[in-house]
């Protein structure tokens, strides 16, 4: 009953947002498959005016934390980003710059987590910078708490990446079966 109330509340809040606010169809969902302690469905928002879209569903792909986390230049682990999805931290340079760095390292997409680790509800609108550059890979924004919890779990398990499924169609999953992060209010 509590899950149903939260889902209805979320729908009412999102559907009544002003024209500039997020609508339910502007969310993209992914599920962490491994490690098991964070096997949840996470919510992300696509960049507003740059980056590509997911034309393919990846049932098992690596989510690789960038090193350095802000991904504003050359990556120490760029070889592991090739053909995978990068987890990047906000800050240091523009969202577009981060996306281009991951694209140049052969990444299929980038998930940029807020650098405010306590942020569990406020989505940032990622917009084009003033450079007129472009990016072809999808770029998503993730809440800071979610990014922190994923990175923390990987560190605790000594793992170089998580295995995820992206995108996930949550409309086909009954609300009572959705594995949502316990620290996030949906």
PDB file of C-alpha atoms in Angstrom:
ATOM      1  CA  UNK A   1       0.000   0.000   0.000  1.00  0.00           C
ATOM      2  CA  UNK A   2       2.858   2.381   0.845  1.00  0.00           C
ATOM      3  CA  UNK A   3       4.506   1.708  -2.550  1.00  0.00           C
ATOM      4  CA  UNK A   4       1.248   2.406  -4.350  1.00  0.00           C
ATOM      5  CA  UNK A   5       0.781   5.691  -2.442  1.00  0.00           C
ATOM      6  CA  UNK A   6       4.345   6.752  -3.308  1.00  0.00           C
ATOM      7  CA  UNK A   7       3.851   5.873  -6.991  1.00  0.00           C
ATOM      8  CA  UNK A   8       0.601   7.820  -7.147  1.00  0.00           C
ATOM      9  CA  UNK A   9       2.218  10.777  -5.368  1.00  0.00           C
ATOM     10  CA  UNK A  10       5.112  10.745  -7.835  1.00  0.00           C
ATOM     11  CA  UNK A  11       2.772  10.618 -10.799  1.00  0.00           C
ATOM     12  CA  UNK A  12       0.678  13.501  -9.465  1.00  0.00           C
ATOM     13  CA  UNK A  13       3.772  15.601  -8.754  1.00  0.00           C
ATOM     14  CA  UNK A  14       5.365  14.944 -12.118  1.00  0.00           C
ATOM     15  CA  UNK A  15       2.213  15.416 -14.130  1.00  0.00           C
ATOM     16  CA  UNK A  16       1.495  18.748 -12.446  1.00  0.00           C
ATOM     17  CA  UNK A  17       4.975  20.209 -12.983  1.00  0.00           C
ATOM     18  CA  UNK A  18       5.242  23.501 -14.858  1.00  0.00           C
ATOM     19  CA  UNK A  19       6.071  23.335 -18.577  1.00  0.00           C
ATOM     20  CA  UNK A  20       9.836  23.505 -17.894  1.00  0.00           C
ATOM     21  CA  UNK A  21       9.737  20.737 -15.277  1.00  0.00           C
ATOM     22  CA  UNK A  22      10.323  17.059 -15.832  1.00  0.00           C
ATOM     23  CA  UNK A  23       7.567  14.873 -17.117  1.00  0.00           C
ATOM     24  CA  UNK A  24       7.368  11.146 -16.533  1.00  0.00           C
ATOM     25  CA  UNK A  25       8.434  10.299 -20.103  1.00  0.00           C
ATOM     26  CA  UNK A  26      11.673  12.250 -19.649  1.00  0.00           C
ATOM     27  CA  UNK A  27      13.076   9.687 -17.220  1.00  0.00           C
ATOM     28  CA  UNK A  28      15.241   6.775 -18.226  1.00  0.00           C
ATOM     29  CA  UNK A  29      15.674   3.791 -15.946  1.00  0.00           C
ATOM     30  CA  UNK A  30      18.521   1.337 -15.511  1.00  0.00           C
ATOM     31  CA  UNK A  31      18.998  -1.633 -13.219  1.00  0.00           C
ATOM     32  CA  UNK A  32      22.174  -2.652 -11.464  1.00  0.00           C
ATOM     33  CA  UNK A  33      22.509  -6.428 -11.783  1.00  0.00           C
ATOM     34  CA  UNK A  34      25.791  -6.746  -9.892  1.00  0.00           C
ATOM     35  CA  UNK A  35      26.936  -6.220  -7.176  1.00  0.00           C
ATOM     36  CA  UNK A  36      23.864  -7.627  -5.490  1.00  0.00           C
ATOM     37  CA  UNK A  37      23.716  -5.173  -2.588  1.00  0.00           C
ATOM     38  CA  UNK A  38      22.720  -2.381  -5.004  1.00  0.00           C
ATOM     39  CA  UNK A  39      20.519  -4.469  -7.286  1.00  0.00           C
ATOM     40  CA  UNK A  40      17.995  -1.682  -7.738  1.00  0.00           C
ATOM     41  CA  UNK A  41      16.295   0.218 -10.536  1.00  0.00           C
ATOM     42  CA  UNK A  42      17.713   3.737 -10.754  1.00  0.00           C
ATOM     43  CA  UNK A  43      16.202   6.812 -12.376  1.00  0.00           C
ATOM     44  CA  UNK A  44      18.195   9.148 -14.610  1.00  0.00           C
ATOM     45  CA  UNK A  45      17.325  12.096 -16.845  1.00  0.00           C
ATOM     46  CA  UNK A  46      18.694  12.596 -20.371  1.00  0.00           C
ATOM     47  CA  UNK A  47      20.637  15.721 -21.346  1.00  0.00           C
ATOM     48  CA  UNK A  48      18.320  18.409 -22.614  1.00  0.00           C
ATOM     49  CA  UNK A  49      19.974  19.512 -25.845  1.00  0.00           C
ATOM     50  CA  UNK A  50      22.996  17.345 -26.606  1.00  0.00           C
ATOM     51  CA  UNK A  51      23.947  13.704 -26.847  1.00  0.00           C
ATOM     52  CA  UNK A  52      22.383  10.697 -28.483  1.00  0.00           C
ATOM     53  CA  UNK A  53      19.528   8.414 -27.524  1.00  0.00           C
ATOM     54  CA  UNK A  54      19.453   4.757 -26.581  1.00  0.00           C
ATOM     55  CA  UNK A  55      18.620   2.888 -29.790  1.00  0.00           C
ATOM     56  CA  UNK A  56      19.744  -0.394 -28.262  1.00  0.00           C
ATOM     57  CA  UNK A  57      18.878  -2.086 -25.000  1.00  0.00           C
ATOM     58  CA  UNK A  58      21.885  -3.437 -23.158  1.00  0.00           C
ATOM     59  CA  UNK A  59      20.944  -6.403 -20.985  1.00  0.00           C
ATOM     60  CA  UNK A  60      24.393  -6.707 -19.417  1.00  0.00           C
ATOM     61  CA  UNK A  61      26.892  -3.917 -19.877  1.00  0.00           C
ATOM     62  CA  UNK A  62      29.566  -2.569 -17.559  1.00  0.00           C
ATOM     63  CA  UNK A  63      29.052   0.697 -15.708  1.00  0.00           C
ATOM     64  CA  UNK A  64      32.642   1.841 -15.221  1.00  0.00           C
ATOM     65  CA  UNK A  65      33.472   4.664 -12.790  1.00  0.00           C
ATOM     66  CA  UNK A  66      35.782   7.101 -14.576  1.00  0.00           C
ATOM     67  CA  UNK A  67      39.267   7.707 -13.197  1.00  0.00           C
ATOM     68  CA  UNK A  68      39.560  10.581 -12.443  1.00  0.00           C
ATOM     69  CA  UNK A  69      35.884  10.774 -11.451  1.00  0.00           C
ATOM     70  CA  UNK A  70      35.174  14.152 -13.095  1.00  0.00           C
ATOM     71  CA  UNK A  71      36.393  12.960 -16.530  1.00  0.00           C
ATOM     72  CA  UNK A  72      37.499  16.396 -17.681  1.00  0.00           C
ATOM     73  CA  UNK A  73      40.583  15.125 -19.532  1.00  0.00           C
ATOM     74  CA  UNK A  74      42.566  11.977 -20.198  1.00  0.00           C
ATOM     75  CA  UNK A  75      41.294   8.960 -18.264  1.00  0.00           C
ATOM     76  CA  UNK A  76      43.553   6.579 -16.369  1.00  0.00           C
ATOM     77  CA  UNK A  77      41.094   3.746 -17.043  1.00  0.00           C
ATOM     78  CA  UNK A  78      40.026   4.749 -20.562  1.00  0.00           C
ATOM     79  CA  UNK A  79      40.677   1.240 -21.884  1.00  0.00           C
ATOM     80  CA  UNK A  80      37.905  -0.075 -19.602  1.00  0.00           C
ATOM     81  CA  UNK A  81      35.434   2.569 -20.865  1.00  0.00           C
ATOM     82  CA  UNK A  82      35.673   1.258 -24.459  1.00  0.00           C
ATOM     83  CA  UNK A  83      32.253  -0.178 -25.501  1.00  0.00           C
ATOM     84  CA  UNK A  84      30.883   0.290 -21.957  1.00  0.00           C
ATOM     85  CA  UNK A  85      28.989   2.998 -20.036  1.00  0.00           C
ATOM     86  CA  UNK A  86      30.929   5.419 -17.851  1.00  0.00           C
ATOM     87  CA  UNK A  87      29.898   6.680 -14.426  1.00  0.00           C
ATOM     88  CA  UNK A  88      31.226  10.224 -14.063  1.00  0.00           C
ATOM     89  CA  UNK A  89      30.980  12.802 -11.303  1.00  0.00           C
ATOM     90  CA  UNK A  90      29.662  16.325 -11.827  1.00  0.00           C
ATOM     91  CA  UNK A  91      32.121  19.243 -11.530  1.00  0.00           C
ATOM     92  CA  UNK A  92      35.341  20.539 -13.048  1.00  0.00           C
ATOM     93  CA  UNK A  93      34.059  21.037 -16.596  1.00  0.00           C
ATOM     94  CA  UNK A  94      30.805  21.141 -18.565  1.00  0.00           C
ATOM     95  CA  UNK A  95      28.455  18.188 -18.949  1.00  0.00           C
ATOM     96  CA  UNK A  96      29.171  18.255 -22.694  1.00  0.00           C
ATOM     97  CA  UNK A  97      32.944  18.166 -22.107  1.00  0.00           C
ATOM     98  CA  UNK A  98      32.550  15.076 -19.901  1.00  0.00           C
ATOM     99  CA  UNK A  99      30.358  13.407 -22.518  1.00  0.00           C
ATOM    100  CA  UNK A 100      32.917  14.106 -25.251  1.00  0.00           C
ATOM    101  CA  UNK A 101      35.763  12.671 -23.147  1.00  0.00           C
ATOM    102  CA  UNK A 102      33.807   9.444 -22.663  1.00  0.00           C
ATOM    103  CA  UNK A 103      32.880   9.365 -26.358  1.00  0.00           C
ATOM    104  CA  UNK A 104      36.540   9.842 -27.334  1.00  0.00           C
ATOM    105  CA  UNK A 105      37.410   6.839 -25.133  1.00  0.00           C
ATOM    106  CA  UNK A 106      34.849   4.720 -27.006  1.00  0.00           C
ATOM    107  CA  UNK A 107      32.116   4.748 -24.365  1.00  0.00           C
ATOM    108  CA  UNK A 108      28.579   3.914 -25.458  1.00  0.00           C
ATOM    109  CA  UNK A 109      27.011   6.359 -22.974  1.00  0.00           C
ATOM    110  CA  UNK A 110      27.792   8.421 -19.890  1.00  0.00           C
ATOM    111  CA  UNK A 111      25.910   8.677 -16.612  1.00  0.00           C
ATOM    112  CA  UNK A 112      26.878  11.852 -14.763  1.00  0.00           C
ATOM    113  CA  UNK A 113      26.134  11.718 -11.031  1.00  0.00           C
ATOM    114  CA  UNK A 114      25.668  14.884  -9.018  1.00  0.00           C
ATOM    115  CA  UNK A 115      28.663  15.693  -6.808  1.00  0.00           C
ATOM    116  CA  UNK A 116      26.317  16.556  -3.930  1.00  0.00           C
ATOM    117  CA  UNK A 117      26.315  13.109  -2.305  1.00  0.00           C
ATOM    118  CA  UNK A 118      23.272  13.902  -0.184  1.00  0.00           C
ATOM    119  CA  UNK A 119      21.144  14.867  -3.225  1.00  0.00           C
ATOM    120  CA  UNK A 120      18.404  12.265  -3.382  1.00  0.00           C
ATOM    121  CA  UNK A 121      15.658  14.229  -5.126  1.00  0.00           C
ATOM    122  CA  UNK A 122      16.844  17.185  -7.260  1.00  0.00           C
ATOM    123  CA  UNK A 123      17.601  16.555 -10.935  1.00  0.00           C
ATOM    124  CA  UNK A 124      19.882  18.987 -12.769  1.00  0.00           C
ATOM    125  CA  UNK A 125      19.031  19.921 -16.340  1.00  0.00           C
ATOM    126  CA  UNK A 126      22.141  19.164 -18.393  1.00  0.00           C
ATOM    127  CA  UNK A 127      22.424  21.663 -21.242  1.00  0.00           C
ATOM    128  CA  UNK A 128      24.807  22.425 -24.096  1.00  0.00           C
ATOM    129  CA  UNK A 129      27.778  24.616 -23.266  1.00  0.00           C
ATOM    130  CA  UNK A 130      28.658  27.652 -25.400  1.00  0.00           C
ATOM    131  CA  UNK A 131      31.324  25.890 -27.509  1.00  0.00           C
ATOM    132  CA  UNK A 132      29.106  24.657 -30.366  1.00  0.00           C
ATOM    133  CA  UNK A 133      30.598  21.181 -29.945  1.00  0.00           C
ATOM    134  CA  UNK A 134      28.399  18.105 -30.172  1.00  0.00           C
ATOM    135  CA  UNK A 135      28.302  14.615 -28.713  1.00  0.00           C
ATOM    136  CA  UNK A 136      26.732  11.523 -30.212  1.00  0.00           C
ATOM    137  CA  UNK A 137      26.481   9.216 -27.198  1.00  0.00           C
ATOM    138  CA  UNK A 138      23.627   9.401 -24.670  1.00  0.00           C
ATOM    139  CA  UNK A 139      24.295  11.485 -21.547  1.00  0.00           C
ATOM    140  CA  UNK A 140      22.216  10.966 -18.407  1.00  0.00           C
ATOM    141  CA  UNK A 141      22.057  12.739 -15.060  1.00  0.00           C
ATOM    142  CA  UNK A 142      21.922  10.664 -11.875  1.00  0.00           C
ATOM    143  CA  UNK A 143      21.122  11.816  -8.362  1.00  0.00           C
ATOM    144  CA  UNK A 144      24.191  12.306  -6.166  1.00  0.00           C
ATOM    145  CA  UNK A 145      23.087   9.805  -3.528  1.00  0.00           C
ATOM    146  CA  UNK A 146      22.591   7.119  -6.180  1.00  0.00           C
ATOM    147  CA  UNK A 147      26.008   7.726  -7.744  1.00  0.00           C
ATOM    148  CA  UNK A 148      27.652   7.725  -4.324  1.00  0.00           C
ATOM    149  CA  UNK A 149      25.992   4.455  -3.297  1.00  0.00           C
ATOM    150  CA  UNK A 150      27.016   2.738  -6.554  1.00  0.00           C
ATOM    151  CA  UNK A 151      30.644   3.890  -6.220  1.00  0.00           C
ATOM    152  CA  UNK A 152      30.726   2.976  -2.511  1.00  0.00           C
ATOM    153  CA  UNK A 153      29.446  -0.536  -3.204  1.00  0.00           C
ATOM    154  CA  UNK A 154      32.066  -1.067  -5.913  1.00  0.00           C
ATOM    155  CA  UNK A 155      34.813   0.104  -3.556  1.00  0.00           C
ATOM    156  CA  UNK A 156      33.571  -2.145  -0.733  1.00  0.00           C
ATOM    157  CA  UNK A 157      33.587  -5.167  -3.048  1.00  0.00           C
ATOM    158  CA  UNK A 158      36.865  -4.227  -4.739  1.00  0.00           C
ATOM    159  CA  UNK A 159      35.151  -4.227  -8.142  1.00  0.00           C
ATOM    160  CA  UNK A 160      36.206  -2.101 -11.142  1.00  0.00           C
ATOM    161  CA  UNK A 161      32.629  -1.829 -12.486  1.00  0.00           C
ATOM    162  CA  UNK A 162      28.989  -2.715 -11.985  1.00  0.00           C
ATOM    163  CA  UNK A 163      26.926  -4.756 -14.432  1.00  0.00           C
ATOM    164  CA  UNK A 164      23.751  -2.982 -15.504  1.00  0.00           C
ATOM    165  CA  UNK A 165      20.774  -3.308 -17.827  1.00  0.00           C
ATOM    166  CA  UNK A 166      19.795  -0.102 -19.635  1.00  0.00           C
ATOM    167  CA  UNK A 167      17.232   1.159 -20.489  1.00  0.00           C
ATOM    168  CA  UNK A 168      14.646  -0.668 -18.406  1.00  0.00           C
ATOM    169  CA  UNK A 169      10.960  -0.401 -19.268  1.00  0.00           C
ATOM    170  CA  UNK A 170       9.377   0.142 -15.852  1.00  0.00           C
ATOM    171  CA  UNK A 171       5.843   0.264 -17.245  1.00  0.00           C
ATOM    172  CA  UNK A 172       5.982  -3.516 -17.635  1.00  0.00           C
ATOM    173  CA  UNK A 173       6.996  -4.088 -13.992  1.00  0.00           C
ATOM    174  CA  UNK A 174       4.251  -4.172 -11.348  1.00  0.00           C
ATOM    175  CA  UNK A 175       4.839  -1.447  -8.744  1.00  0.00           C
ATOM    176  CA  UNK A 176       5.093  -3.945  -5.910  1.00  0.00           C
ATOM    177  CA  UNK A 177       7.934  -5.778  -7.743  1.00  0.00           C
ATOM    178  CA  UNK A 178      10.062  -2.718  -8.517  1.00  0.00           C
ATOM    179  CA  UNK A 179      13.335  -2.855  -6.627  1.00  0.00           C
ATOM    180  CA  UNK A 180      13.880   0.798  -5.804  1.00  0.00           C
ATOM    181  CA  UNK A 181      16.827   2.122  -3.813  1.00  0.00           C
ATOM    182  CA  UNK A 182      15.724   2.313  -0.162  1.00  0.00           C
ATOM    183  CA  UNK A 183      17.416   5.715   0.266  1.00  0.00           C
ATOM    184  CA  UNK A 184      15.412   7.353  -2.556  1.00  0.00           C
ATOM    185  CA  UNK A 185      11.793   8.449  -2.362  1.00  0.00           C
ATOM    186  CA  UNK A 186       9.972   7.621  -5.617  1.00  0.00           C
TER     187      UNK A 186
END
